[in-house]
Coordinates of C-alpha atoms and ligand atoms in Angstrom, one line a residue:
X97 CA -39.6 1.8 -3.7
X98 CA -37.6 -1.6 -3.2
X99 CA -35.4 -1.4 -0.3
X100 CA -31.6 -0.7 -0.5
X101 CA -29.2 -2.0 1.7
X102 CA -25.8 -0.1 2.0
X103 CA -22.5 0.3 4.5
X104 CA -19.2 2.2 4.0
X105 CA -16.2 2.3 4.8
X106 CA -13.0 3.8 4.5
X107 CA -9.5 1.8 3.9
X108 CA -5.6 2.8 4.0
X109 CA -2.9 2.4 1.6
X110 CA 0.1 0.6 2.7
X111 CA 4.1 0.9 1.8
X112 CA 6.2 -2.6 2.3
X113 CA 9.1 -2.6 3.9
X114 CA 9.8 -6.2 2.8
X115 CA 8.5 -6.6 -0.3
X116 CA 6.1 -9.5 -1.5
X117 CA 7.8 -10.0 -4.9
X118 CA 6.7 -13.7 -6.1
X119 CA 3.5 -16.0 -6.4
X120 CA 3.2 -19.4 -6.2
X121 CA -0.5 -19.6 -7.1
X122 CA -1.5 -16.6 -9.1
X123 CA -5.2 -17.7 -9.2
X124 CA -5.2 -17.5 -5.1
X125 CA -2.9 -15.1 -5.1
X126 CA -0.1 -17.2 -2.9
X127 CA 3.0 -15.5 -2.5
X128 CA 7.0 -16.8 -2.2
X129 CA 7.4 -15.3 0.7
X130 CA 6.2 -13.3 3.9
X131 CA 6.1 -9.9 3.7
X132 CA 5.9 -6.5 6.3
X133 CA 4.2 -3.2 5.2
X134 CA 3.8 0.0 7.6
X135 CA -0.1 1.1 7.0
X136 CA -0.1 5.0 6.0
X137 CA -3.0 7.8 7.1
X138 CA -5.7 8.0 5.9
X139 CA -6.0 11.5 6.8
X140 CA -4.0 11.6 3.5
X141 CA -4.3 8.6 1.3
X142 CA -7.5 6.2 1.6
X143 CA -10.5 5.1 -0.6
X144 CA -14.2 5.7 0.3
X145 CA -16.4 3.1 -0.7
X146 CA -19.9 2.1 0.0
X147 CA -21.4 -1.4 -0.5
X148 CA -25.0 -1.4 -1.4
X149 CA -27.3 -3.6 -2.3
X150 CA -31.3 -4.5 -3.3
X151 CA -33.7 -7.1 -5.1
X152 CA -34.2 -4.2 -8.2
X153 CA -30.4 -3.9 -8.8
X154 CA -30.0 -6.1 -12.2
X155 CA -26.3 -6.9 -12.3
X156 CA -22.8 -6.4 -10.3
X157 CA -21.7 -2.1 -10.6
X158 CA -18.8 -0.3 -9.3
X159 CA -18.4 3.0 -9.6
X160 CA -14.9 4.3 -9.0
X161 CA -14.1 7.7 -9.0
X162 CA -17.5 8.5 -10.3
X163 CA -17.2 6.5 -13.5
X164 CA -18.1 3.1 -13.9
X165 CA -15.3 0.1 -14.0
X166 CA -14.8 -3.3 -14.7
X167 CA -16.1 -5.5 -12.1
X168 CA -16.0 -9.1 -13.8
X169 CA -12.6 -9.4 -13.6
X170 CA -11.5 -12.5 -12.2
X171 CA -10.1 -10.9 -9.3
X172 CA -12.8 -8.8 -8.2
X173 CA -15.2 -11.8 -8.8
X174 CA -13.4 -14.1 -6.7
X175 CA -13.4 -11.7 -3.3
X176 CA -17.8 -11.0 -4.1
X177 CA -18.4 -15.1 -4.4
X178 CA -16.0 -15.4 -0.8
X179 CA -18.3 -13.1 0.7
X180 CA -21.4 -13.8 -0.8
X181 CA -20.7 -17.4 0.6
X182 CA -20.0 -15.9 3.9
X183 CA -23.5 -14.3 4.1
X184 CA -25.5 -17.2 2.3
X185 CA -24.3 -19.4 5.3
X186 CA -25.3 -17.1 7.9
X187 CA -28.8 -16.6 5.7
X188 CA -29.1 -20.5 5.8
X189 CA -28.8 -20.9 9.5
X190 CA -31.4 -17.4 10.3
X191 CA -34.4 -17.4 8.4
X192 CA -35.0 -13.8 9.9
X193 CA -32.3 -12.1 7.6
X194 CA -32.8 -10.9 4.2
X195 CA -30.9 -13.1 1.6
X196 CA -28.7 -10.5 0.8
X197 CA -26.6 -13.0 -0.8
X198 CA -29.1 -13.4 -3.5
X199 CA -29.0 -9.5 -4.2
X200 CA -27.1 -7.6 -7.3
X201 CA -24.5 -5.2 -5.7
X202 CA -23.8 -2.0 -6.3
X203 CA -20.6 -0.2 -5.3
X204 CA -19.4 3.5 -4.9
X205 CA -16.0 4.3 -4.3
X206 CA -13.6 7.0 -4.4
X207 CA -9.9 7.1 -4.0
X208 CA -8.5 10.9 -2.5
X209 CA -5.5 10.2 -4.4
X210 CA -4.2 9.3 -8.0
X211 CA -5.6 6.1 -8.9
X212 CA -3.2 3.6 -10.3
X213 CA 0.0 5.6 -10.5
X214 CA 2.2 3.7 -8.2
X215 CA 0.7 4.9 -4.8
X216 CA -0.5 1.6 -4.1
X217 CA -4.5 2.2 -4.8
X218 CA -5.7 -1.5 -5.7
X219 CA -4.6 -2.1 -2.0
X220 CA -6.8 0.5 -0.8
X221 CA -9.6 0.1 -3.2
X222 CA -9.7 -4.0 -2.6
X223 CA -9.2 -3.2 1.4
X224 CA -12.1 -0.8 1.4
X225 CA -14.4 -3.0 -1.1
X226 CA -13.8 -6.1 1.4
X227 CA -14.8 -4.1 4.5
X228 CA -17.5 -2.0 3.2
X229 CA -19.1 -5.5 1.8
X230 CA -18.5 -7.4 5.1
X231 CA -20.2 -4.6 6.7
X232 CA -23.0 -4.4 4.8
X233 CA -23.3 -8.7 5.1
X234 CA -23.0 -8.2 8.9
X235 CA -20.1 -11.0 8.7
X236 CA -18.4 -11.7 11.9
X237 CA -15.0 -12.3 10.3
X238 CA -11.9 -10.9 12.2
X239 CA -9.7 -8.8 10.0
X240 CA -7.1 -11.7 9.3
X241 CA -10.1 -14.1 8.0
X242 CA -11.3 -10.8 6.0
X243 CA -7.4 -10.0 4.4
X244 CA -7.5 -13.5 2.6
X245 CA -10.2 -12.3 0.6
X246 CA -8.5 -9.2 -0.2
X247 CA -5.6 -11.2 -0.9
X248 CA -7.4 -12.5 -4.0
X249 CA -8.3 -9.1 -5.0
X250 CA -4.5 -7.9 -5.4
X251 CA -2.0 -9.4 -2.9
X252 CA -0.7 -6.6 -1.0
X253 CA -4.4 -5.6 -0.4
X254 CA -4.4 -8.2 2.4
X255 CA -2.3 -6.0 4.9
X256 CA -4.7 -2.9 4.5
X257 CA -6.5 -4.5 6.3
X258 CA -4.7 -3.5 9.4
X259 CA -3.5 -0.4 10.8
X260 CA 0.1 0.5 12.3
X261 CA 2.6 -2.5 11.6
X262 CA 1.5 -5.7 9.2
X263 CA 3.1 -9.1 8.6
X264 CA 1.3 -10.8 5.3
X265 CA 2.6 -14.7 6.9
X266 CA 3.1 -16.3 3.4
X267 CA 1.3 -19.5 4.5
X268 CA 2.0 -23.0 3.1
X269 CA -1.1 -24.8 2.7
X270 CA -2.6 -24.9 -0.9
X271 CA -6.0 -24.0 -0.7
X272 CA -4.4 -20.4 0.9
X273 CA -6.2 -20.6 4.2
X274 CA -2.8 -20.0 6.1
X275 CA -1.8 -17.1 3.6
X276 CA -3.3 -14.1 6.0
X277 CA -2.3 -10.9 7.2
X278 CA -1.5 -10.3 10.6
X279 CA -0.6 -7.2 13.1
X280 CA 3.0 -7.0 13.9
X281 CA 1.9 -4.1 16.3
X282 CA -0.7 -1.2 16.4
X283 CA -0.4 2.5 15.6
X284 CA 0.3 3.6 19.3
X285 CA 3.1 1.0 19.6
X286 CA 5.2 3.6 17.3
X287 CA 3.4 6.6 16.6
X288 CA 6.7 8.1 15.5
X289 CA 6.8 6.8 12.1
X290 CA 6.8 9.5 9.2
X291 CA 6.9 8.7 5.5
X292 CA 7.3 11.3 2.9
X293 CA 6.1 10.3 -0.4
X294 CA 8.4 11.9 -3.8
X295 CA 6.1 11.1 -6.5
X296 CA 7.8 10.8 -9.5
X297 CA 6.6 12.0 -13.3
X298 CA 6.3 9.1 -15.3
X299 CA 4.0 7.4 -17.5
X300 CA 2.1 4.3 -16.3
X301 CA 4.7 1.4 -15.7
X302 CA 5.0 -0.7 -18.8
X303 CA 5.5 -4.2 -16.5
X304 CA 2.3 -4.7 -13.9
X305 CA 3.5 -6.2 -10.7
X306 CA 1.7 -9.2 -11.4
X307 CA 3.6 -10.1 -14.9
X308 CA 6.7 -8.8 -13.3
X309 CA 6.7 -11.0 -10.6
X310 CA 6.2 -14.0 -12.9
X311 CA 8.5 -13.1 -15.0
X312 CA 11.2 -13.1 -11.9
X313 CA 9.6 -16.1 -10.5
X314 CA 10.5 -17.6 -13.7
X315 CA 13.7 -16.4 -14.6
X316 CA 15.9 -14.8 -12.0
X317 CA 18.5 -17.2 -10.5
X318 CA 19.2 -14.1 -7.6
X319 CA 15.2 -14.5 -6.9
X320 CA 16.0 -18.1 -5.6
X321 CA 18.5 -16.6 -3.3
X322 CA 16.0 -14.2 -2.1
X323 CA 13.0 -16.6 -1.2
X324 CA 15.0 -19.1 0.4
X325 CA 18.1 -17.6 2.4
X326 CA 17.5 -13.6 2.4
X327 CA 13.9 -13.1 3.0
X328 CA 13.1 -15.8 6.0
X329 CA 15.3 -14.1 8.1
X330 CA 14.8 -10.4 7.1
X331 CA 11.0 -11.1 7.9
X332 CA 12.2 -12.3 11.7
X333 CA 14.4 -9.2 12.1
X334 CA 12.3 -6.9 11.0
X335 CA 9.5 -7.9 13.6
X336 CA 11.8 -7.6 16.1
X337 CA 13.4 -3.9 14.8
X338 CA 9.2 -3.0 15.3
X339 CA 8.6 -4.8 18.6
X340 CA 12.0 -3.0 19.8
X341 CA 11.1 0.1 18.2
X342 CA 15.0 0.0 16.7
X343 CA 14.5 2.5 13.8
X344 CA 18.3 1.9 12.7
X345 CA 17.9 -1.6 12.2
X346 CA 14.3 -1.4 10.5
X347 CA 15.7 1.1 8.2
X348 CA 18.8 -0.7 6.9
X349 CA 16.6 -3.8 6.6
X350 CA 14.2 -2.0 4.5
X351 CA 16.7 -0.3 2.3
X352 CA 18.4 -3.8 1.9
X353 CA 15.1 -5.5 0.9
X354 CA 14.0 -2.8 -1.5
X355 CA 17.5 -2.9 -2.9
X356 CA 17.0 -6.7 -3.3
X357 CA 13.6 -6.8 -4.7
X358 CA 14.9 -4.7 -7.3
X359 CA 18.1 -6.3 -8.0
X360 CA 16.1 -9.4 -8.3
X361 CA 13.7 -7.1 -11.1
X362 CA 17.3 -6.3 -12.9
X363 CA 17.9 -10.0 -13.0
X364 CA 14.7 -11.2 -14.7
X365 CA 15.1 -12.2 -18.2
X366 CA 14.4 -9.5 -19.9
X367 CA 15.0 -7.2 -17.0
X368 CA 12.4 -5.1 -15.7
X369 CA 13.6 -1.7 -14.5
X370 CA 11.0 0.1 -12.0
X371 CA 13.2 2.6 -10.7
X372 CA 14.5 5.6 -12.9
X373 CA 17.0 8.0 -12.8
X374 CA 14.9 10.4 -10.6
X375 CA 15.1 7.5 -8.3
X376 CA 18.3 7.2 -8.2
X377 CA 19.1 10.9 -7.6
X378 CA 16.7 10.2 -4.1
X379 CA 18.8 6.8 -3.0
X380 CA 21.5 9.7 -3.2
X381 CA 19.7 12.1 -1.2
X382 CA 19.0 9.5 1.5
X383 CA 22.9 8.3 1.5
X384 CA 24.4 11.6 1.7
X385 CA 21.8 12.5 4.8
X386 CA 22.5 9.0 6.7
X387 CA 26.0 9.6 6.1
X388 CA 26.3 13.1 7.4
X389 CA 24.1 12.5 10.3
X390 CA 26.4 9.2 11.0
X391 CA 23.5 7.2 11.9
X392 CA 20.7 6.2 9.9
X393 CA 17.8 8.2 10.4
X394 CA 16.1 7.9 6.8
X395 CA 14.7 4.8 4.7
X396 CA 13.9 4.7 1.3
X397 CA 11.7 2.0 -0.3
X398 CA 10.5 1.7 -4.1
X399 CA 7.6 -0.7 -5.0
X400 CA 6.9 -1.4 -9.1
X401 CA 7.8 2.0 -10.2
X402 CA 9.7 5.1 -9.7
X403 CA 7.8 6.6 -6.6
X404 CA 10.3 6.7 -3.3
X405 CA 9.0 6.7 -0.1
X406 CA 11.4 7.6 2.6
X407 CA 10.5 6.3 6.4
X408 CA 12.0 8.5 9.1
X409 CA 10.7 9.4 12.8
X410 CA 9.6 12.8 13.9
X411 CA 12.2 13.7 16.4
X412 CA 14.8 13.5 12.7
X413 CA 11.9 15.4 10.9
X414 CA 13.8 18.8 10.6
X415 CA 17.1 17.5 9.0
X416 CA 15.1 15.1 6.6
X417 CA 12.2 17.1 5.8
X418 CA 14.9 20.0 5.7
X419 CA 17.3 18.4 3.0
X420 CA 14.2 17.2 1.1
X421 CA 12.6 20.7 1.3
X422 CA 15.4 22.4 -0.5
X423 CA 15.1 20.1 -3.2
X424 CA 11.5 19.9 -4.1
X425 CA 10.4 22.7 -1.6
X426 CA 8.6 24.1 -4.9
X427 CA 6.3 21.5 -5.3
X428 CA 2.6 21.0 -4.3
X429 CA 2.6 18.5 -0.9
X430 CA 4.6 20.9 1.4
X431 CA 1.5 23.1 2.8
X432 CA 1.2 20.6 5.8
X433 CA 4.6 21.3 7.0
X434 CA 4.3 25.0 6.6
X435 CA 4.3 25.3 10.8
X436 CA 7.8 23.1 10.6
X437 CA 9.5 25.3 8.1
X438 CA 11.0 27.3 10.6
X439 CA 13.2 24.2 12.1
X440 CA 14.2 22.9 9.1
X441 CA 18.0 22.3 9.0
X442 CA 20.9 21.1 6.7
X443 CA 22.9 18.7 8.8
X444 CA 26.3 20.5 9.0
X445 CA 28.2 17.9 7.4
X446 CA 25.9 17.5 4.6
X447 CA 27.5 18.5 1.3
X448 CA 24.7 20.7 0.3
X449 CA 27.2 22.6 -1.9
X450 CA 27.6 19.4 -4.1
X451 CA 23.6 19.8 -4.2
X452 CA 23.5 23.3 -4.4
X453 CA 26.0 23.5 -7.9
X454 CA 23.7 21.3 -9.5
X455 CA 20.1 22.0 -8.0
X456 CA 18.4 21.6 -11.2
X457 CA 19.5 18.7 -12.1
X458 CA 18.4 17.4 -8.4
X459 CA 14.9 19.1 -8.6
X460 CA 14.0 17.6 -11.5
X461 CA 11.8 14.8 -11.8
X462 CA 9.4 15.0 -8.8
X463 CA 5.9 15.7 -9.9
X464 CA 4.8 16.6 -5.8
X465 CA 5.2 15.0 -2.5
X466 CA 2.9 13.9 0.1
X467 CA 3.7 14.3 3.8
X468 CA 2.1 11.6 5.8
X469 CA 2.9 8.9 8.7
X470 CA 1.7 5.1 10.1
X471 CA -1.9 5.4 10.4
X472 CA -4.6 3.0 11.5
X473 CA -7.2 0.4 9.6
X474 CA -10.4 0.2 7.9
X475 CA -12.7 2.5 9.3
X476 CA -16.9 2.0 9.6
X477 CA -18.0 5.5 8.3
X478 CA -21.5 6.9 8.0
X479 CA -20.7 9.1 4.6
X480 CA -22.4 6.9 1.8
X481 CA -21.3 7.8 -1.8
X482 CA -24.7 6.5 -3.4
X483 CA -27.9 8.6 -3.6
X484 CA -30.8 7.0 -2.2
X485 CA -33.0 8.8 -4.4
X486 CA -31.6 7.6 -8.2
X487 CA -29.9 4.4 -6.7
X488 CA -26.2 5.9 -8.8
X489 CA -23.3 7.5 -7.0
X490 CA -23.6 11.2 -5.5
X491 CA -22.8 13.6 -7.8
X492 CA -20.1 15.7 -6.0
Ligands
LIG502 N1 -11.2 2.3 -4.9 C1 -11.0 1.2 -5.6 N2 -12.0 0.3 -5.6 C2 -11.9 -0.8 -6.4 N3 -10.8 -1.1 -7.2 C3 -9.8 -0.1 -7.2 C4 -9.9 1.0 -6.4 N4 -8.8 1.8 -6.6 C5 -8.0 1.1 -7.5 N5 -8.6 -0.1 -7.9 C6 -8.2 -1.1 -8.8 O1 -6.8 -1.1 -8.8 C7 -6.3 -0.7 -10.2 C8 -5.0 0.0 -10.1 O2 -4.0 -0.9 -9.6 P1 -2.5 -0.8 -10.1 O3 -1.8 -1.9 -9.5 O4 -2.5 -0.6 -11.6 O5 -2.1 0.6 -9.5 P2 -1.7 1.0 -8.0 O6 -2.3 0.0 -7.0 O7 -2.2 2.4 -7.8 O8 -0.2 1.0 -8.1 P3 0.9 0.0 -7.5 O9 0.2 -1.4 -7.4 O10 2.0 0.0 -8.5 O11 1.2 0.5 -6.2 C9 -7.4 0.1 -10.8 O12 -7.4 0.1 -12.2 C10 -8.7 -0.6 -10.2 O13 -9.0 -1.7 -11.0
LIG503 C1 6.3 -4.2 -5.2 C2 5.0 -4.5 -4.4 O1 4.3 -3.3 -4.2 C3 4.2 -5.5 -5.2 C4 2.8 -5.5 -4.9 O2 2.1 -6.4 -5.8 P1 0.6 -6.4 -6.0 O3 -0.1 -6.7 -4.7 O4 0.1 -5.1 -6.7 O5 0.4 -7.6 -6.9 P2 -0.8 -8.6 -7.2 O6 -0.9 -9.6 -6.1 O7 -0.5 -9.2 -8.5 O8 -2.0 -7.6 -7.3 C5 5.5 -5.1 -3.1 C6 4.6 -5.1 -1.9 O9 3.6 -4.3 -1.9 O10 4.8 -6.0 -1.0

């Protein structure tokens, strides 16, 4: 039997904090401006995918999720030539290796999480493709040179490519070869961080970030504002609240920026409108909390769609996790934080009356949550996804 070649690895989603909203080249997928993400756990959210590859495969295959998908988009086309041209070059200069290059691929992957409902999964998918391919290619490129290519994929994909804390440096060269991801600091730096994920029940959003963003690009006068004068010196801040570890200051500039990206969504012509009124209800929640604790201690964030994701750090977990347990403490996602429920605790000045007289209309809306925190990088993993035997994915 011909010889097949295969690597996997495993790849995080991650949340912005400043939001990339805004290309200047769609085909390289260049953005208006820089952008800063915190990488969440894989423990629970990441895609699985092994790279494989051999002289009897007949054409380019994903598998994803078990069932085959397109992989002739222009996207996914543009990331395999990168790194097919990566491994030709170091075929050309070592007549020992095998010309991978020259071989079909075949790839397996699985995402442990809903697939293209908001939770970020073409980041994750395209982080996980990248790395499983460079493994299998043996490349020696660092993960910065690697998040370019992922950039092409989908644009956010380019900061799962690092763990903990992630600038995406906008770049102003043409050809995109400044346009990389970078690590504003690791996991360990600030362990602390805790997201809690209120996934709200909707149908797939009618507006894909990529024709939103054009549309804005094109049309929103408040967008110009954003790129020039508000987001430059969000992006500097907002280093500095993660090198200082200042959790007031990162979370009022990440409410601001998800507030602005959104306003600037509202001022497109037509407007788009991600969030929804369950959304709404949690910018509420989040208020009424900060307010009563008289500090900021949560941070909400919505990308393109309805989904909140609320930052806080573990010494606040009890009051946050508290408030946000009476709420939607009868939806799936809570099992993890069974050992906590004993501490949980309604600040006292919280109105929880004002929540209490009108719990159904509060409760309403979430489909489950997810408890997770920051979390680290692509990982090498020795699970494969393809059987050996047939050459197709494992049937699980
Ligand atoms: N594991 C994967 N491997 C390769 N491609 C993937 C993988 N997971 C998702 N994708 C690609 O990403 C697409 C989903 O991207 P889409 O932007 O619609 O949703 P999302 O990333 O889950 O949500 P959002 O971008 O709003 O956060 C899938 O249809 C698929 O083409
Ligand atoms: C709101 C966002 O989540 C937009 C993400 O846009 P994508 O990365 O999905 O767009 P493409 O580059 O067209 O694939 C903000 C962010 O993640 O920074």
């Amino acid at each position: 039997m011909t010889q097949i070649y295969q690597a996997s690895c495993t790849a995080p989603v991650n949340i912005a904090t400043l939001k990339y909203w805004g290309k200047r080249d769609t085909k390289l997928n260049l953005p208006t401006n820089s952008s800063i993400s915190v990488t969440l756990s894989q423990d629970d959210l990441r895609t699985l995918t092994t790279a494989s590859c051999s002289s009897s495969f007949e054409q380019d295959t994903l598998y994803l999720n078990g069932e085959p998908h397109p992989i002739d988009t222009p996207r996914t086309l543009a990331c395999l030539a990168d790194l097919r041209s990566l491994r030709a070059a170091l075929e050309s200069k070592d007549d020992k290796l095998p010309k991978l290059s020259t071989f079909k691929l075949r790839i397996v992957s699985e995402n442990n999480f809903p697939t293209a409902a908001g939770l970020a999964s073409s980041a994750a998918g395209f982080a996980a493709l990248i790395s499983a391919i460079a493994k299998l290619y043996e490349l020696p490129q660092n993960s910065s040179e690697l998040s370019m290519i992922a950039r092409k994929g989908s644009g956010s994909a380019c900061r799962s490519l690092f763990g903990g804390y992630v600038a995406w440096e906008m770049g102003e060269l043409e050809d995109g070869s400044d346009s990389k991801a970078v690590e504003v600091a690791p996991v360990n730096h600030w362990p602390e961080m805790q997201a809690l994920i209120c996934v709200v029940c909707d149908v797939k959003k009618d507006v894909s970030s990529t024709s939103g963003m054009q549309l804005t690009v094109a049309t929103s006068d408040l967008f110009q504002e954003r790129i020039k004068n508000v987001v430059p010196k969000r992006f500097i801040e907002m280093k500095k609240s993660i090198v200082d570890k200042d959790f007031a200051k990162f979370a009022e500039l990440t409410i601001k920026d998800s507030n602005s990206f959104h306003s600037c969504c509202l001022d497109s012509y037509p407007p788009i409108f991600y969030m929804n009124d369950t959304s709404k209800k949690i910018i509420k929640l989040v208020n009424l909390l900060n307010e009563a604790a008289g500090k900021i201690i949560a941070a909400y964030t919505f990308d393109a769609g309805p989904n909140a994701v609320i930052y806080y750090l573990k010494e606040n977990e009890n009051q946050v996790l508290g408030l946000f347990n009476k709420v939607f403490g009868h939806l799936e996602g809570w099992e993890k934080a069974e050992s906590l429920k004993s501490k949980f605790e309604i600040l006292e000045k919280f109105p929880i009356d004002q929540i209490e007289s009108n719990m159904e209309f509060y409760s309403q809306g979430v489909s489950r949550v997810i408890l997770t925190q920051v979390g680290g990088g692509p990982k090498s993993v020795d699970t494969s996804l393809l059987d050996l035997e047939t050459g197709l994915p494992k049937k699980c």
